Short mmCIF file of C-alpha atoms and ligand atoms in Angstrom, two decimals:
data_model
loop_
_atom_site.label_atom_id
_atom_site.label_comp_id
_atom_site.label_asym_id
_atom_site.label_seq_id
_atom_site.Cartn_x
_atom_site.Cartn_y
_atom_site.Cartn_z
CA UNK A 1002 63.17 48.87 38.13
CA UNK A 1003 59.85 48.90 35.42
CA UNK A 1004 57.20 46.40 36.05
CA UNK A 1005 55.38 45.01 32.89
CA UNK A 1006 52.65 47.45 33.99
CA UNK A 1007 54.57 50.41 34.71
CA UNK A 1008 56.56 49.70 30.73
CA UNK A 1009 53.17 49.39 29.08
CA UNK A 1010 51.96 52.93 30.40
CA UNK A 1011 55.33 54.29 29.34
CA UNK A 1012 54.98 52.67 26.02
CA UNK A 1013 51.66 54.24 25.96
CA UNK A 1014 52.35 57.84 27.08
CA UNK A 1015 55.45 57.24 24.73
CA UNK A 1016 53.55 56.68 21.40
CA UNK A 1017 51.24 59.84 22.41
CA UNK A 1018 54.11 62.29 22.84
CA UNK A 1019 55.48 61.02 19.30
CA UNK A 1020 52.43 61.68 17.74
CA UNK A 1021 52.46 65.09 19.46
CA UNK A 1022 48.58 64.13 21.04
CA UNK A 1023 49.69 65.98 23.97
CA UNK A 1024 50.78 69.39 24.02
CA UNK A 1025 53.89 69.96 26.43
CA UNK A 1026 52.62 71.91 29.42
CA UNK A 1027 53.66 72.50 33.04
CA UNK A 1028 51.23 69.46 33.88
CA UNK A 1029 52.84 67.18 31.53
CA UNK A 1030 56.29 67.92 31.21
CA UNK A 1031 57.56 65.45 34.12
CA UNK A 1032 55.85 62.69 32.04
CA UNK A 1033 57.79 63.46 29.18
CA UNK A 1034 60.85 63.01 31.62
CA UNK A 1035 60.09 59.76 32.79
CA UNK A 1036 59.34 58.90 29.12
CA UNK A 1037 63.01 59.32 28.49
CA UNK A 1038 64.11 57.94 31.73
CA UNK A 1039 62.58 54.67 30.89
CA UNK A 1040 64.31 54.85 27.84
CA UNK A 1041 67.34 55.76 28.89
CA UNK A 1042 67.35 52.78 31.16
CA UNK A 1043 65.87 50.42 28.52
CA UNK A 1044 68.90 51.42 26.00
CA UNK A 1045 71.99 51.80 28.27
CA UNK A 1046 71.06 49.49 31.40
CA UNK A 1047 69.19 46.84 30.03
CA UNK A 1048 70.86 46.85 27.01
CA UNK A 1049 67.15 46.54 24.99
CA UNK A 1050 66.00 49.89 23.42
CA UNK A 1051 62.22 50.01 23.35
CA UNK A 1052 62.10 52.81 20.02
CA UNK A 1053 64.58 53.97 17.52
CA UNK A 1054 67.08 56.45 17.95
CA UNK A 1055 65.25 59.04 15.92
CA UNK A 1056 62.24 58.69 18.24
CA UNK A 1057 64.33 59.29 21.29
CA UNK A 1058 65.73 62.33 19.76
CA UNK A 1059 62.60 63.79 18.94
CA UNK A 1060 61.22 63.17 22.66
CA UNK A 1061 64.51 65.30 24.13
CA UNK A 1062 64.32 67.44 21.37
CA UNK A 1063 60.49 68.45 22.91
CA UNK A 1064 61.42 68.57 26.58
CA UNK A 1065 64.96 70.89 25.29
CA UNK A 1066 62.56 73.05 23.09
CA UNK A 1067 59.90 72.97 25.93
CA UNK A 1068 62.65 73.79 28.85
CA UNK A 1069 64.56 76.68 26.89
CA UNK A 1070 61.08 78.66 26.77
CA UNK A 1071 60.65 78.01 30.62
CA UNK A 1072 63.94 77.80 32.10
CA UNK A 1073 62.46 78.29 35.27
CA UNK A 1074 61.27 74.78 34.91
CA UNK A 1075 64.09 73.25 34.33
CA UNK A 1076 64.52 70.33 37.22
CA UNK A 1077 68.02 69.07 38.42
CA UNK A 1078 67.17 65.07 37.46
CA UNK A 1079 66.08 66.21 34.04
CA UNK A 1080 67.17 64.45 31.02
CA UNK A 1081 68.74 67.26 29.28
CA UNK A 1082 70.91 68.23 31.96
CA UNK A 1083 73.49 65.29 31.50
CA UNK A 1084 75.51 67.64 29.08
CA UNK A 1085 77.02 70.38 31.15
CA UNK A 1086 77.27 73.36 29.26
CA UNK A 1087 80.37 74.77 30.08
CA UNK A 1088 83.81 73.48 30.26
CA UNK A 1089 85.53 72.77 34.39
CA UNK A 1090 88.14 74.15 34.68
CA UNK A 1091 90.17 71.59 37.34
CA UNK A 1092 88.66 69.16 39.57
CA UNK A 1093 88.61 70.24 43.10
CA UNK A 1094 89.91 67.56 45.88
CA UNK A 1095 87.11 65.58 47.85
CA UNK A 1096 87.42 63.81 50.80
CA UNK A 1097 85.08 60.48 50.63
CA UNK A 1098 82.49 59.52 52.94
CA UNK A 1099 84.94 56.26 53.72
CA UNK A 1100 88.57 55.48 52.69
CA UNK A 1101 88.28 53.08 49.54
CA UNK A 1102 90.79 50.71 50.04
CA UNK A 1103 92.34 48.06 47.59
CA UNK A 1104 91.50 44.16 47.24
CA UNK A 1105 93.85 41.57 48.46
CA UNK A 1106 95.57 39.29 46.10
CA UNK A 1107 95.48 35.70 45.33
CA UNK A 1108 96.99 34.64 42.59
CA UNK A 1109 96.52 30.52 42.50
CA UNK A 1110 94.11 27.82 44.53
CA UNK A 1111 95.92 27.19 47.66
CA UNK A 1112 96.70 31.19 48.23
CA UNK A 1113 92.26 31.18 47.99
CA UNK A 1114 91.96 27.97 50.35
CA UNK A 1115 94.30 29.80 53.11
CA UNK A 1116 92.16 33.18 52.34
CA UNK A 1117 89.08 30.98 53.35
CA UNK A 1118 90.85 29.39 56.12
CA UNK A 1119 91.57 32.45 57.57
CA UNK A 1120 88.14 33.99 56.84
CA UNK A 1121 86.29 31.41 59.05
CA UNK A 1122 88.92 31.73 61.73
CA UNK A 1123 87.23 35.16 62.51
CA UNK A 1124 84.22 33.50 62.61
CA UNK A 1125 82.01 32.06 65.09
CA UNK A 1126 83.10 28.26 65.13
CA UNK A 1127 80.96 26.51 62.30
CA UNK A 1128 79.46 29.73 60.89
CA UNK A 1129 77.99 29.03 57.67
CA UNK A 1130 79.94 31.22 54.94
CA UNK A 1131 78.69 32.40 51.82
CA UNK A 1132 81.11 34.29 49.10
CA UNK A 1133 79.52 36.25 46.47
CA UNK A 1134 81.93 36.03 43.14
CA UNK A 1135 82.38 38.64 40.21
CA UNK A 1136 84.36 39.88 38.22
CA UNK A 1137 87.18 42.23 38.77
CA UNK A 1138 86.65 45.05 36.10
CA UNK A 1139 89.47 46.81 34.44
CA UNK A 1140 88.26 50.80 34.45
CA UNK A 1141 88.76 53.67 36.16
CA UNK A 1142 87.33 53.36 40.07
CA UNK A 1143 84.49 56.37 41.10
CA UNK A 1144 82.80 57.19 44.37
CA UNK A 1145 78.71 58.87 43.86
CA UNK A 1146 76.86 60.28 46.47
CA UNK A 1147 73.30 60.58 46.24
CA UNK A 1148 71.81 62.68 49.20
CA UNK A 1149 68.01 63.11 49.23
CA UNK A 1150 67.50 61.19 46.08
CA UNK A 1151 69.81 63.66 43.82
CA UNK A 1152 73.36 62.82 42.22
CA UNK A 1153 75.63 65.11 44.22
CA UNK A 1154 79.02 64.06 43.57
CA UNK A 1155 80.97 62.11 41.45
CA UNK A 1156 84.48 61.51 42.63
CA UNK A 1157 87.98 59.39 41.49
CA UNK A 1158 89.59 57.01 43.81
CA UNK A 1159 92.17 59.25 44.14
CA UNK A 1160 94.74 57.91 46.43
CA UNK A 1161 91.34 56.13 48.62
CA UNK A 1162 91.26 59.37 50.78
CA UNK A 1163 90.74 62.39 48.76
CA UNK A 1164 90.11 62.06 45.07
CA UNK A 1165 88.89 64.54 42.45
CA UNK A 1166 85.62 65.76 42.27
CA UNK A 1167 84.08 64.87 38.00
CA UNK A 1168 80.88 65.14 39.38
CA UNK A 1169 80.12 66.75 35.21
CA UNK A 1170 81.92 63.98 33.29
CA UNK A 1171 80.18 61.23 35.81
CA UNK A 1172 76.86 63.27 35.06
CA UNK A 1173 76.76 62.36 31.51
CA UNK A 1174 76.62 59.07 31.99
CA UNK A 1175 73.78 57.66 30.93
CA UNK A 1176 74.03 54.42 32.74
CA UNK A 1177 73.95 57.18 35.98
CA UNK A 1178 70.96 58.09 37.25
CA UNK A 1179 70.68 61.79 38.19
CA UNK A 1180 67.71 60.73 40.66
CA UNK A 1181 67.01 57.65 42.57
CA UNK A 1182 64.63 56.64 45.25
CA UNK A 1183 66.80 55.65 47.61
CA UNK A 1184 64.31 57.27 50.41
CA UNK A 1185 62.01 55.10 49.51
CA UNK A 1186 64.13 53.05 51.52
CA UNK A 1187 64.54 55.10 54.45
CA UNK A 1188 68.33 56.39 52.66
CA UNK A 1189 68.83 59.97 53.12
CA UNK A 1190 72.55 59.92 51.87
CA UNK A 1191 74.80 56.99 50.12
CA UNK A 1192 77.64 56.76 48.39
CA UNK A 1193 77.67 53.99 45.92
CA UNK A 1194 81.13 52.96 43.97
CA UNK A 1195 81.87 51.34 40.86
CA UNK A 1196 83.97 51.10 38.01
CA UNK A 1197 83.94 53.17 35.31
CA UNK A 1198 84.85 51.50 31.57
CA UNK A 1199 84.41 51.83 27.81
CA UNK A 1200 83.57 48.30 26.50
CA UNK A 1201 85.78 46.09 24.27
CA UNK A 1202 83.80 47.48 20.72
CA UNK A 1203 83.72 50.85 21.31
CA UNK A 1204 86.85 51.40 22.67
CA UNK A 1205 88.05 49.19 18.86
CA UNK A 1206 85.40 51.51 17.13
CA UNK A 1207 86.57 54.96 19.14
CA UNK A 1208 90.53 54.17 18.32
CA UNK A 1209 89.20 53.79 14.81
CA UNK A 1210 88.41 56.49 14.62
CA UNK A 1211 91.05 58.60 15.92
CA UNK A 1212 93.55 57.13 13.41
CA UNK A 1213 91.18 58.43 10.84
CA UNK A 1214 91.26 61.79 12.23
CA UNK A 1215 95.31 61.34 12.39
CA UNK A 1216 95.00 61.05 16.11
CA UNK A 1217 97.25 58.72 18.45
CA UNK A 1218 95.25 55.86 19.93
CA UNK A 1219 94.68 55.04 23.52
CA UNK A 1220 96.56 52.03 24.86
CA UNK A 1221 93.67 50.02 26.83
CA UNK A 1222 90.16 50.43 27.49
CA UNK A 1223 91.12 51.32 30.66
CA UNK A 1224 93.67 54.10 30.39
CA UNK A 1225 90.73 55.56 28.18
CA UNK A 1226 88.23 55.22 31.26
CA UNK A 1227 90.23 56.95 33.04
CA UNK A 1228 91.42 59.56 30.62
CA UNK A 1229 87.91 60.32 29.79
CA UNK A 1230 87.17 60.80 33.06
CA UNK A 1231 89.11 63.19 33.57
CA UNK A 1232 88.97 65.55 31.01
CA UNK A 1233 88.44 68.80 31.39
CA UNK A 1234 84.68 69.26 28.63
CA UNK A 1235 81.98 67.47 29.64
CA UNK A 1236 81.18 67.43 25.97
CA UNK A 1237 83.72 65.37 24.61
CA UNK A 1238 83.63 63.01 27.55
CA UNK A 1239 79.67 61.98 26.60
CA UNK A 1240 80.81 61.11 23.38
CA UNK A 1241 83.52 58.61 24.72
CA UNK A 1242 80.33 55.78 25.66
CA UNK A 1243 81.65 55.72 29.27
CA UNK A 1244 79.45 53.70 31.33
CA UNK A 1245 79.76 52.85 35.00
CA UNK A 1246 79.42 49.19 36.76
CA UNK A 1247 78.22 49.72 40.29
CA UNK A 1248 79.83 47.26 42.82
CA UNK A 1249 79.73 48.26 45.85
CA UNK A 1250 77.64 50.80 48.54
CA UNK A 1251 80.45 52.39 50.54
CA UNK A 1252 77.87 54.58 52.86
CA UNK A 1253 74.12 54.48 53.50
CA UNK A 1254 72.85 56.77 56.05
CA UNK A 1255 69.40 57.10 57.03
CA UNK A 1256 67.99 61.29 58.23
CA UNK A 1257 69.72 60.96 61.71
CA UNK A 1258 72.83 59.82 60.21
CA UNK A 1259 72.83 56.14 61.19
CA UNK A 1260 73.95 53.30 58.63
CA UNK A 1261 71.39 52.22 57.06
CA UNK A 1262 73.53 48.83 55.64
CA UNK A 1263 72.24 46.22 57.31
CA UNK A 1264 69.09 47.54 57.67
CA UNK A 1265 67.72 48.04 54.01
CA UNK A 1266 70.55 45.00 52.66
CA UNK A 1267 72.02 42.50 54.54
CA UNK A 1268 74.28 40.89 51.87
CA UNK A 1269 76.72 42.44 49.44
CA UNK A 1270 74.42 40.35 46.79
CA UNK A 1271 71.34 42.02 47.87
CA UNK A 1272 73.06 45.53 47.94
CA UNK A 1273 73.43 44.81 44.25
CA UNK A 1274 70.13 43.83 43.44
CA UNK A 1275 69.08 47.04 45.31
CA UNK A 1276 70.85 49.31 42.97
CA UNK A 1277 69.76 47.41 40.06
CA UNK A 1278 66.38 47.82 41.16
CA UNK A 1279 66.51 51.85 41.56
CA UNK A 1280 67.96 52.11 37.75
CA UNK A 1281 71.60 51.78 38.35
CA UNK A 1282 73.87 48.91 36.16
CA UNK A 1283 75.42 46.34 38.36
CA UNK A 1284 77.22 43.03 37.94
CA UNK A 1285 73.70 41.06 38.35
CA UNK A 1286 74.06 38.47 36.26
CA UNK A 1287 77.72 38.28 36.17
CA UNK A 1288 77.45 37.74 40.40
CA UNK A 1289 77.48 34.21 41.54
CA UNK A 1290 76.77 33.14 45.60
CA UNK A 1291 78.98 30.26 46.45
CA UNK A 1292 78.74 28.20 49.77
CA UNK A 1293 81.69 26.54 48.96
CA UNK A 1294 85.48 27.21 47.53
CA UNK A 1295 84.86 24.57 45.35
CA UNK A 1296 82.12 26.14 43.74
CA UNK A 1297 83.95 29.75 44.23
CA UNK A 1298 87.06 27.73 42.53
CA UNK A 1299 84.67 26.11 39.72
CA UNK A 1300 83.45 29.54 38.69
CA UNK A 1301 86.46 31.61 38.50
CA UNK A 1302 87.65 28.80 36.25
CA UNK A 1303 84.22 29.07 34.11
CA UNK A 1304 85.36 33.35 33.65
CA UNK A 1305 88.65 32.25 32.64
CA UNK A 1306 86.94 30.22 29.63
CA UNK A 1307 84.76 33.02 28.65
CA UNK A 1308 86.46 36.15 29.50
CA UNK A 1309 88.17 36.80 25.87
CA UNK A 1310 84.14 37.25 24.80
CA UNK A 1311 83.32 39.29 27.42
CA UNK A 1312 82.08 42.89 26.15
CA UNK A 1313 84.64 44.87 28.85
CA UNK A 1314 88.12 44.16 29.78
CA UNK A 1315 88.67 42.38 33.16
CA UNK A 1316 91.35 41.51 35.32
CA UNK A 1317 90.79 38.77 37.46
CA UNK A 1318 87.49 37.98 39.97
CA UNK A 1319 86.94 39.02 43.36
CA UNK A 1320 85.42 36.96 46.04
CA UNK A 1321 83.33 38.14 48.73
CA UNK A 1322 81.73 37.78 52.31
CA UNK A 1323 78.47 38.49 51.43
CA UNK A 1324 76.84 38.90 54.57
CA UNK A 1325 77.59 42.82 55.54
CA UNK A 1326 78.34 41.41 59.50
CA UNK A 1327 80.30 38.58 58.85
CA UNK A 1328 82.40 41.45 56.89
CA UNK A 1329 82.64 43.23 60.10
CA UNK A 1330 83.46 40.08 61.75
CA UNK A 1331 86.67 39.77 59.44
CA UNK A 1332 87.71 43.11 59.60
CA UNK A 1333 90.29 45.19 57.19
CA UNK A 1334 93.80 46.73 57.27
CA UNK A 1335 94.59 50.18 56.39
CA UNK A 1336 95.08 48.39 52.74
CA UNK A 1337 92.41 45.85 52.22
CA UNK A 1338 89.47 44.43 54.01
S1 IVH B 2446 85.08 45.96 45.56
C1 IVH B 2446 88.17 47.07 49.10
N1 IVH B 2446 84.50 44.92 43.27
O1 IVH B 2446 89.58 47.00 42.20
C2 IVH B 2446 87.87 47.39 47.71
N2 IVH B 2446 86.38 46.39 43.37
O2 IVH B 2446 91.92 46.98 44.41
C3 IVH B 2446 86.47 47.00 47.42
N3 IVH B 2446 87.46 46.75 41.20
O3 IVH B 2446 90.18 50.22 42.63
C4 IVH B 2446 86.18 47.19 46.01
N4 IVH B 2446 86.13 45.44 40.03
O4 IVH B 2446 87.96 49.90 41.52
C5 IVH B 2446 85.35 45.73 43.93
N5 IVH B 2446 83.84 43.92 41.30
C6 IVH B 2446 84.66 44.73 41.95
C7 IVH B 2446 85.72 45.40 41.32
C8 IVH B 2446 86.57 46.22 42.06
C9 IVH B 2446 87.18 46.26 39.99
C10 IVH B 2446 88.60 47.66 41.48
C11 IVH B 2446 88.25 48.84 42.33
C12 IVH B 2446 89.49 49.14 43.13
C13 IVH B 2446 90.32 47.94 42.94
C14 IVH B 2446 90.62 47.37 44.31
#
């Protein structure tokens, strides 16, 4: 996302709006905003804050002070406009861009060996198969649509059809990006899915919380993803640490309305590293490319040893084609591809 050159001018610029060198202008004010962008990404996507929080706060606190005197200058992708102001009311029903459907099961080694067997049999005969492998995580699912670069829409599974529009509570999301140059790569509009979660220690620390306050607790990181989601002040849901994996592109269209997957990506894998790349969290290092079920077998059993210590909760791994027409190739049901 950030080169080393591109982090040392923002490192730069960043150290000369804390010493107040600068004074906020028109001219200057989108630097300030990709000040905090960068760290925004460097705290909640890279896990690897560049400056303390009281530096951060000071930063937003100029661009807030700076954007309340000239509302008119207030941009969509700012960083201050995570926080919605006022509450929603209900979600309104959305249709999305493409049914999300459900996985298909396996539950032991020979039910993934027949799964394989029947992959290749859709195949070309001797078609070299690769299976990209990752980790099935335990959240709440969401649907975003960027169109022209801009977060337009933040949506729940739902029952795969319709779901309910959160676009506010997906907003404030820090791992989100309100902008991101997808056009740079010929995308006009995409909808990119994920899974929304609370990880292991804040969800321990957040319950702790709540008992203090005499408050029931939330069952499972999960039912709190996906309680948070959908509550009804924006407010309360930044405070929750939600923070979204991205796993999949569901849509990418280019102006004239032609897919643009298998254009820009060809692989699932490289879909990933694509949204990685424009600011986004993915799976990256938790995604392994197999060419072989042994290998796909080898590291499902490796996530079994380590998934106690894993920072979020997960439920199994999912396996798959990588290559976006071999997909194709295999097809899907109304339930599962
Ligand atoms: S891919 C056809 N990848 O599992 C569905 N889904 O039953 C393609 N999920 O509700 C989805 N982790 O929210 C995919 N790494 C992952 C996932 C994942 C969790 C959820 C997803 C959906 C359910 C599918």
């Amino acid at each position: 996302m950030y080169d080393a050159d591109q982090q040392k001018v923002l490192l730069n610029r960043t150290k000369a709006f804390l010493q107040a060198k600068e004074k906020l202008d028109t001219d200057n004010v989108d630097a300030l905003r990709d000040v905090l962008r960068f760290h925004e990404w460097r705290y909640y996507v890279q896990d690897n804050p560049a400056i303390a929080d009281p530096e951060y706060d000071q930063l937003f606190k100029q661009l807030q002070a700076f954007e309340e005197k000239h509302p008119d200058q207030v941009t969509p992708d700012s960083p201050t406009q995570r926080v919605a102001s006022d509450l929603t009311k209900e979600f309104p029903e959305v249709n999305h861009l493409r049914p999300m459907l459900s996985l298909d099961n396996s539950y032991n080694e020979e039910d993934l060996r027949d799964w394989d067997r029947r992959v290749r049999s859709f195949l070309e005969q001797d078609a070299k198969v690769e299976y990209s492998v990752e980790p099935k995580f335990d959240g709440a699912s969401i649907a975003i649509v960027y169109e022209d670069d801009y977060l337009r829409r933040g949506a729940t599974r739902g029952n795969g059809t319709t779901g309910e529009d959160v676009t506010p509570n997906v907003k404030v999301m820090n791992t989100v990006p309100l902008k991101a140059p997808f056009s740079e790569n010929g995308i006009k509009r995409i909808e990119v899915r994920g899974e929304v979660m609370i990880n292991k220690a804040h969800f321990k620390h957040f319950n702790e919380q709540r008992m203090a306050e005499g408050l029931s607790i939330l069952a499972n990181p999960r039912n709190a993803a996906s309680g948070s989601l959908r509550m009804q002040d924006a407010k309360e849901v930044a405070k929750r640490g939600l923070e979204a994996y991205l796993y999949q592109v569901g849509i990418a269209e280019d102006a004239e309305g032609n897919s643009m997957l298998d254009e820009a990506v060809t692989t699932h894998a490289e879909s990933i590293a694509l949204l990685n790349k424009l600011g986004f969290k993915t799976p990256t290092d938790e995604i392994r490319v197999c060419t072989r079920m042994e290998e796909v077998l080898a590291y499902c059993r490796e996530w079994e040893e380590k998934r106690d210590d894993y920072p979020y909760e997960i439920d199994g791994m999912v396996i798959k084609v990588n290559r976006f027409d071999q997909q194709e190739q295999c097809g899907y049901t109304s339930h599962h591809p």
